[in-house]
Coordinates of C-alpha atoms and ligand atoms in Angstrom, one line a residue:
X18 CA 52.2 84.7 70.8
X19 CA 54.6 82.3 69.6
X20 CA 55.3 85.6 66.9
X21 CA 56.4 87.3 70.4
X22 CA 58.9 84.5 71.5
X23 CA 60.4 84.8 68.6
X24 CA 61.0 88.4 68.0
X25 CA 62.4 87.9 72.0
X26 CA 64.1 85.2 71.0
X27 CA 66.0 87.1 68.5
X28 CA 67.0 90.0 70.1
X29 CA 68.4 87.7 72.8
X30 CA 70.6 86.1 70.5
X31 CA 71.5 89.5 69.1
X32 CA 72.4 91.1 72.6
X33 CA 75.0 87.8 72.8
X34 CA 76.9 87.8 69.8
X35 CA 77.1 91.5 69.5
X36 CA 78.2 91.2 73.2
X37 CA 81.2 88.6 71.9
X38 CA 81.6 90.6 68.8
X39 CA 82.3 93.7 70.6
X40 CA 84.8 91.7 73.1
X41 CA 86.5 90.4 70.8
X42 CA 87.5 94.1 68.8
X43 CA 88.0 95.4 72.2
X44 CA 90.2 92.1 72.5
X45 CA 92.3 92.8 69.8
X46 CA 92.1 96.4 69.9
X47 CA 94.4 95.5 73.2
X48 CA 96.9 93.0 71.3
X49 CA 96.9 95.0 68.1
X50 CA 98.2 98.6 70.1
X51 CA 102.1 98.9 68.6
X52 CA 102.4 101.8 71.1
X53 CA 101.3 103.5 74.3
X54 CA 101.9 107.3 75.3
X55 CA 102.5 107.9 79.1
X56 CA 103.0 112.0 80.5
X57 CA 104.9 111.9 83.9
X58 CA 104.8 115.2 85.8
X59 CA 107.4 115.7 88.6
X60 CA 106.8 118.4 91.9
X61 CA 110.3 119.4 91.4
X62 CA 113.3 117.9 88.7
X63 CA 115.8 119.1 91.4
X64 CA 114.5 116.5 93.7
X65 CA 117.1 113.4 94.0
X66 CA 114.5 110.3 95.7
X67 CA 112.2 112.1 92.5
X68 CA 115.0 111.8 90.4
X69 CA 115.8 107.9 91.4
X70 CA 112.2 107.5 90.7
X71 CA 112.4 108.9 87.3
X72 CA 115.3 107.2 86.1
X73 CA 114.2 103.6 87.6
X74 CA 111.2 105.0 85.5
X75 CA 112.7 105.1 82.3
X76 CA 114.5 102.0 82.5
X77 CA 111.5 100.3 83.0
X78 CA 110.1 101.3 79.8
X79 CA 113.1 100.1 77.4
X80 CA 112.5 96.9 79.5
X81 CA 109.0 96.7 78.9
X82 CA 109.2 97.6 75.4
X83 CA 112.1 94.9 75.0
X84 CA 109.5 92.3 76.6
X85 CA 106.3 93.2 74.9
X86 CA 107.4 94.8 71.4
X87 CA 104.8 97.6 72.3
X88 CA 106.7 101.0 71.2
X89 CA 106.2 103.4 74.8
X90 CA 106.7 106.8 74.4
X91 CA 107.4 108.3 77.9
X92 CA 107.8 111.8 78.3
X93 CA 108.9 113.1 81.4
X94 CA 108.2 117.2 82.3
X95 CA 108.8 119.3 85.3
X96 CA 106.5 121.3 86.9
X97 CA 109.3 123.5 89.1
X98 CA 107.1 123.6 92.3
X99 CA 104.3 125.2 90.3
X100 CA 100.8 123.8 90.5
X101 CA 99.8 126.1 87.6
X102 CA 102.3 124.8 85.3
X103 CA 101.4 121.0 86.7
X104 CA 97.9 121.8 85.6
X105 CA 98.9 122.9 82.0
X106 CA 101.5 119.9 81.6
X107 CA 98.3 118.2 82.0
X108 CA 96.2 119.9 79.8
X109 CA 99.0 119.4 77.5
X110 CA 99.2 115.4 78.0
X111 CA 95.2 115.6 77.6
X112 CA 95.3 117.7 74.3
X113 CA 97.9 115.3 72.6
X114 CA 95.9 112.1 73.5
X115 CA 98.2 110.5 75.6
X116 CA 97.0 106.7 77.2
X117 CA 98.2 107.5 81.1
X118 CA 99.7 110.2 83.0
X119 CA 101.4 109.5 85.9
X120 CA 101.5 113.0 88.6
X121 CA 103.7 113.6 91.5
X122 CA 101.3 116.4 92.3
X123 CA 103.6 119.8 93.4
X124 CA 100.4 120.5 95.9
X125 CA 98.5 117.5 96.9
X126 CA 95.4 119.2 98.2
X127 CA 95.3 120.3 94.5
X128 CA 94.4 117.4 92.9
X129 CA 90.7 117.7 92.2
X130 CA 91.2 119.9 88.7
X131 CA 93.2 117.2 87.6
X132 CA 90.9 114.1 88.0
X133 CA 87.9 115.9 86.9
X134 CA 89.7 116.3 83.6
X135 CA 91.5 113.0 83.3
X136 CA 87.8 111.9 83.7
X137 CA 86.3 113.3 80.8
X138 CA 89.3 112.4 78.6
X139 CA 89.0 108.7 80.4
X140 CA 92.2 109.1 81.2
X141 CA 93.9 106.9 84.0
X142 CA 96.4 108.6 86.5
X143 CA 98.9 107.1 88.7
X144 CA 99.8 109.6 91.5
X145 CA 102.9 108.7 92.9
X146 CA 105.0 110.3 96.1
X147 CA 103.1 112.7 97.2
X148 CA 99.4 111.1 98.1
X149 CA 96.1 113.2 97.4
X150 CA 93.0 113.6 99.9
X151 CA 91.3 110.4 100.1
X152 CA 87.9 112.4 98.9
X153 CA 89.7 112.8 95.8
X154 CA 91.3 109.3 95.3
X155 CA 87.7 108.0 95.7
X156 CA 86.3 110.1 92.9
X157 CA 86.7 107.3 89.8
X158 CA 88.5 104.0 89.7
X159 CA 90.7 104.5 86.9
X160 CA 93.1 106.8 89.9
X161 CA 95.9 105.1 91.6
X162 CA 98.3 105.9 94.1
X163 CA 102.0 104.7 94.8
X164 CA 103.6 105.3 97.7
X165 CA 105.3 104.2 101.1
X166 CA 104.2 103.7 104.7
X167 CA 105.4 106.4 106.2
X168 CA 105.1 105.0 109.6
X169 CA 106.6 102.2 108.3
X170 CA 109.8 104.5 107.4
X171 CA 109.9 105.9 110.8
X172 CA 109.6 102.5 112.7
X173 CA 112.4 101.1 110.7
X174 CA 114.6 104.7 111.4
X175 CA 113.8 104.8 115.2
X176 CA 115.0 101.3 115.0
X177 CA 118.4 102.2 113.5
X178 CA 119.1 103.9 116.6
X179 CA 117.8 101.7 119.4
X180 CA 119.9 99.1 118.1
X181 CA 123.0 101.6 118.3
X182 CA 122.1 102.4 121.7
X183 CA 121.2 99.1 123.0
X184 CA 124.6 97.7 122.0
X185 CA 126.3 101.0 123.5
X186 CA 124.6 103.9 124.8
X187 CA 128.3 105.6 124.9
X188 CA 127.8 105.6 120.9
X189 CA 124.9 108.2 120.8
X190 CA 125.0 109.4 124.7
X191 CA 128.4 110.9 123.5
X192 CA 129.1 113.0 126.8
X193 CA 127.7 110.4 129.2
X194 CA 124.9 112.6 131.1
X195 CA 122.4 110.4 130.4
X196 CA 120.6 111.5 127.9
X197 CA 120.1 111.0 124.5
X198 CA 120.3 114.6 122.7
X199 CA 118.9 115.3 119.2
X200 CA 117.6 117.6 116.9
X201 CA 115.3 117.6 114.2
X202 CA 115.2 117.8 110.3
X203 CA 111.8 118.0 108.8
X204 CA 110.2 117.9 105.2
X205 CA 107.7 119.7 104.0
X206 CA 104.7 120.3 106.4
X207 CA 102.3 120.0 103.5
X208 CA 103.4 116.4 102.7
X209 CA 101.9 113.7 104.2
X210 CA 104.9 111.4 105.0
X211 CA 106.5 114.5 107.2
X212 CA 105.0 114.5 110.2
X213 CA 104.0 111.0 110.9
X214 CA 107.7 109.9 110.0
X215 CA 109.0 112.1 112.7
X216 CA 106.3 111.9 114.7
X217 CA 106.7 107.7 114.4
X218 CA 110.3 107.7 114.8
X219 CA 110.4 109.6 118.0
X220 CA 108.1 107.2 119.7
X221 CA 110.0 103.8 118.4
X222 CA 113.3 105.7 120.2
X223 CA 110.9 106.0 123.4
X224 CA 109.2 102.5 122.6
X225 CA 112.7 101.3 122.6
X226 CA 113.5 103.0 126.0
X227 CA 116.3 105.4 124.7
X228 CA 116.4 108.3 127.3
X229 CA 115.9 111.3 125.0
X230 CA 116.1 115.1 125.0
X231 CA 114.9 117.2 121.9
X232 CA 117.5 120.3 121.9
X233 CA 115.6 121.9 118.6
X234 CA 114.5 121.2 114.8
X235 CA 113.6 122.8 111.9
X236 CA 112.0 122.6 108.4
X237 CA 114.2 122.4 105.8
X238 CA 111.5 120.6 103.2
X239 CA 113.5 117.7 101.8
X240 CA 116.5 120.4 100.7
X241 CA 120.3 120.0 101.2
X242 CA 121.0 122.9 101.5
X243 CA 118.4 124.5 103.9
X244 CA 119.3 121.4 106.2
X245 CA 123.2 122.6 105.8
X246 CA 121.6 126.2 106.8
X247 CA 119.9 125.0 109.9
X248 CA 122.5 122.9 111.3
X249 CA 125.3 125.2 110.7
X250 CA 123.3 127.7 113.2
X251 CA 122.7 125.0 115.6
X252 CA 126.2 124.0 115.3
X253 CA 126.8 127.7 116.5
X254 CA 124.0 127.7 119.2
X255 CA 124.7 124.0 121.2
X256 CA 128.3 123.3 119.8
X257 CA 128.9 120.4 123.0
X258 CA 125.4 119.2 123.2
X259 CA 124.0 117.9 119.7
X260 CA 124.6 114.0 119.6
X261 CA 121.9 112.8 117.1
X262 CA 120.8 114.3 114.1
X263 CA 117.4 112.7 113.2
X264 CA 116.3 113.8 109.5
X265 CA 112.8 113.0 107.5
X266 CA 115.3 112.2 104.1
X267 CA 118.7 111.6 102.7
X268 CA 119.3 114.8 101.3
X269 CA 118.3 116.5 104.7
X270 CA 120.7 114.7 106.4
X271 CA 123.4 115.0 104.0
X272 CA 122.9 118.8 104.4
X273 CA 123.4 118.0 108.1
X274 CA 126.8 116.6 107.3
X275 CA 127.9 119.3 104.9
X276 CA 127.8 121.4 107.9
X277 CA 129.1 119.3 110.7
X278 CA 132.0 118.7 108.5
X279 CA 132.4 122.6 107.6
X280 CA 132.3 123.3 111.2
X281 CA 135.2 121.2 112.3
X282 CA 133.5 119.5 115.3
X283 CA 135.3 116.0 115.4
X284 CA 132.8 114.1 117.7
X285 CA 130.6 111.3 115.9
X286 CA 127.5 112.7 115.7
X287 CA 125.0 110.2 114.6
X288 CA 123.0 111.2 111.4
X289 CA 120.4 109.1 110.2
X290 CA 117.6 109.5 106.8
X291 CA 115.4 108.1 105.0
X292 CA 114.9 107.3 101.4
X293 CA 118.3 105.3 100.3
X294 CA 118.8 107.5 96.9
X295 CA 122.3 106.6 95.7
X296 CA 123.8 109.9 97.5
X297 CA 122.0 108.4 100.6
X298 CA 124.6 105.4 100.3
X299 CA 127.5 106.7 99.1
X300 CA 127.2 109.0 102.6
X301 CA 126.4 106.1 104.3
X302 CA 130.0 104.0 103.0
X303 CA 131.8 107.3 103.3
X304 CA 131.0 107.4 107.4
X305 CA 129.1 110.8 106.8
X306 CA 125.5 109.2 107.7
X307 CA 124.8 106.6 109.9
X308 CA 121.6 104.9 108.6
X309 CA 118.8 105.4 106.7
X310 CA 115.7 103.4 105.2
X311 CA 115.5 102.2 102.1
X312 CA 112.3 101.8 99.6
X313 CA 112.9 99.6 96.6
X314 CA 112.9 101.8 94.2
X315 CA 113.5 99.4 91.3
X316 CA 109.7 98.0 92.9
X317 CA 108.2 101.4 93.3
X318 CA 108.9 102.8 89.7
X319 CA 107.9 99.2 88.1
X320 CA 104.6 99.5 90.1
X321 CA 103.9 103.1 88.7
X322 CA 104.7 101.9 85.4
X323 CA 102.7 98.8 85.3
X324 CA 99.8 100.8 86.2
X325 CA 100.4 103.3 83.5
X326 CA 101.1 100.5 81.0
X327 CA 98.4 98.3 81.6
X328 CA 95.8 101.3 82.0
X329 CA 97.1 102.4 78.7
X330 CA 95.8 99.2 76.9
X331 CA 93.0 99.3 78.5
X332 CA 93.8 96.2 80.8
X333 CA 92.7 94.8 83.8
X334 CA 95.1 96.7 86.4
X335 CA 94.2 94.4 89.4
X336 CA 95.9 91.4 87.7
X337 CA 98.7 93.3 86.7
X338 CA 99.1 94.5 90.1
X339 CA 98.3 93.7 93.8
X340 CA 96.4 96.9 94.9
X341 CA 94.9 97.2 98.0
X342 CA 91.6 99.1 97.9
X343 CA 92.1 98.3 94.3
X344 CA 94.2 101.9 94.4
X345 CA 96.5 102.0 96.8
X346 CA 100.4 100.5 96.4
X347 CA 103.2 101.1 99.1
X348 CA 106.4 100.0 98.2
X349 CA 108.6 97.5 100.3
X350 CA 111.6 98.8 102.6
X351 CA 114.2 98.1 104.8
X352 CA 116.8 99.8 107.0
X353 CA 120.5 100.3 105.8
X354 CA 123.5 100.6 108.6
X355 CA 126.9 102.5 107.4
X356 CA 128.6 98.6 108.5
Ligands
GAL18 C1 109.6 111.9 100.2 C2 111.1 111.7 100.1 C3 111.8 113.0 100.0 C4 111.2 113.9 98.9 C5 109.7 114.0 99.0 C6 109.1 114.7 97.8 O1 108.9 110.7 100.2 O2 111.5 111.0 101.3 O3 113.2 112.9 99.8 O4 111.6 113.3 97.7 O5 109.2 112.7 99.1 O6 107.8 114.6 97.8

C-alpha cells in the first residue's frame, strides 16, 4: 500500500515539474524568437481604403520591430479579385512556414478552404475588411476579424446631412420644392458593409425628419470610375433635379464629382462618403465632397497587426488586444465636414 502512494506520489510530482519545465521552454521559446513571418493577402491592390490599410500596415511593423527588436518580415501580395489566386497565396504562406496570415478575403462566403488549412498548419488568421460568415468565424479560436460597424458608418453619414439641413434646408433642398432629392452610389452587393450602410443612412435622414425623394442609384462596387459612369448618365437623365449624392465610399463619391465637374452643372450638389482615405480629404478641402466618415486607420491596421504579431509568438492575443467575442474588433470613427 504505502509502495502505491508512492509510485502516485511520484508521478504527481513528475506531471508538475514537467508541467513548469515545458512552460518555461515554451516561455522562452516566445522571448528567444528574433523574427516573425506575417502573409497579407489583399481582394484587390487597386483598392485605395485597402491601400491606406496596407501602408498604415507596414508602418506598423518598422515600428514594432523598432520597439521589440523582433525582425518582422511582412510580405504583402495581391490576389486581383481572384479567389483562386487568394487560395494559392495561401497555400504559398502555408508552404513557406509563415507565423500569421492576415486575408482580406476577395469572396467572403469563400472562406472555409482557408481556415480548414490554416488549421492543420496551426496557423492564426486575421481577416480584415471584408467579414466571413459567422459559421466560419466560429470554426477555431486562433481566427479574428477586423472591421467597422457598418451601421455605425451610416448613422454618422446620415448625420452629416441632417445637420446641413437642419441649419438650412435651402443648402440641400436646392430648388425649394420641398424635397430633399438624392441618388444612390452602392458597393459591392456581396459585401457586408453595403447594404446596411445605405440601408442605415437612409433612415437616420428620415429619423432626422429630412423630407426625402430617391430619384435613382446604382452599383458601382467601391470603383471611381463606374461611379463617374453612373452619374454622368444621371447627370443626362435628371440634369435640374439631383441635389444629393449619397455614396457607400470615398472613391464612389469622388467618381460622382469627376462627373458633376465634367458636366458643367454649377449648382452645389452635396456629395457625401465614407471611409476618409487621404483622396477622401483632399476632395473634401478642395470643396468636391461634402462629408464623409472616417475610421482610424492608424487604429485599424495596428489592431490587425497586433493580432498577427502576437499570434505569431504564440501570445496571449486577448491581452494584447480588446476583442469582443474574443474575435471580433471594429475600429473607431467619426464624421468629417469639408469646413
Ligand atoms: C469598404 C470600404 C470600401 C472598399 C471596401 C473593400 O469597407 O469602404 O472603400 O475598400 O471596403 O472591401
Amino acid at each position: 500500500m504505502r509502495k502505491r502512494y508512492g509510485v502516485m506520489a511520484a508521478v504527481v510530482l513528475l506531471l508538475i515539474f514537467g508541467g513548469l519545465f515545458y512552460q518555461r521552454l515554451k516561455g522562452e521559446e516566445t522571448e528567444h524568437k528574433k523574427s516573425i513571418r506575417i502573409g497579407v493577402t489583399l481582394y484587390r491592390g487597386d483598392d485605395s481604403f485597402i491601400n491606406t490599410i496596407r501602408s498604415n500596415m507596414e508602418e506598423q511593423a518598422k515600428e514594432y520591430e523598432k520597439k521589440t527588436g523582433i525582425k518582422v518580415v511582412m510580405e504583402v501580395v495581391d490576389a486581383k479579385g481572384n479567389q483562386n489566386a487568394q487560395n494559392s497565396q495561401v497555400d504559398r504562406f502555408i508552404s513557406l512556414g509563415y507565423d500569421a496570415i492576415c486575408v482580406n478575403m476577395v469572396d467572403r462566403s469563400m472562406a472555409s478552404n482557408i481556415i480548414s488549412k490554416a488549421m492543420d498548419a496551426d496557423l492564426p488568421v486575421v481577416f480584415f475588411n471584408r467579414e466571413p460568415v459567422e459559421e466560419d468565424m466560429r470554426r477555431w479560436e486562433k481566427l479574428y476579424y477586423v472591421g467597422e460597424n457598418a451601421k455605425e458608418s451610416a448613422v454618422l453619414q446620415g448625420n452629416i446631412l441632417v445637420e446641413a439641413y437642419r441649419k438650412d434646408p435651402a443648402s440641400l433642398d436646392l430648388n425649394g420644392d420641398g424635397k430633399v432629392s438624392y441618388v444612390l452610389l452602392e458597393g459591392e452587393n456581396s459585401h457586408q458593409d453595403s447594404l446596411i450602410r445605405t440601408e442605415w443612412s437612409i433612415q437616420t435622414l428620415k429619423d432626422g425628419a429630412v423630407p426625402l425623394e430617391k430619384i435613382t442609384g446604382g452599383i458601382a462596387n467601391w470603383d471611381r470610375s463606374q461611379a463617374s459612369a453612373w452619374m454622368e448618365q444621371w447627370l443626362k437623365e435628371y440634369p435640374d433635379q439631383i441635389e444629393v449624392v449619397i455614396c457607400n465610399n470615398d472613391d464612389m463619391a469622388l467618381g460622382a464629382a469627376d462627373a458633376l465637374e465634367r458636366s458643367g452643372i454649377k449648382r452645389p450638389v452635396k456629395i457625401v462618403g465614407i471611409d476618409g482615405t487621404p483622396q477622401g480629404l483632399e476632395g473634401l478641402r478642395s470643396g468636391k465632397i461634402f462629408g464623409t466618415v472616417q475610421c482610424d486607420n492608424r487604429e485599424y491596421a495596428s489592431v490587425i497587426f497586433k493580432i498577427a504579431a502576437a499570434g505569431s509568438l504564440g501570445q496571449d492575443v486577448k491581452k494584447e488586444v480588446t476583442l469582443y467575442q474574443d474575435k471580433y474588433y471594429e475600429c473607431s470613427q467619426k464624421a468629417v465636414r469639408a469646413e
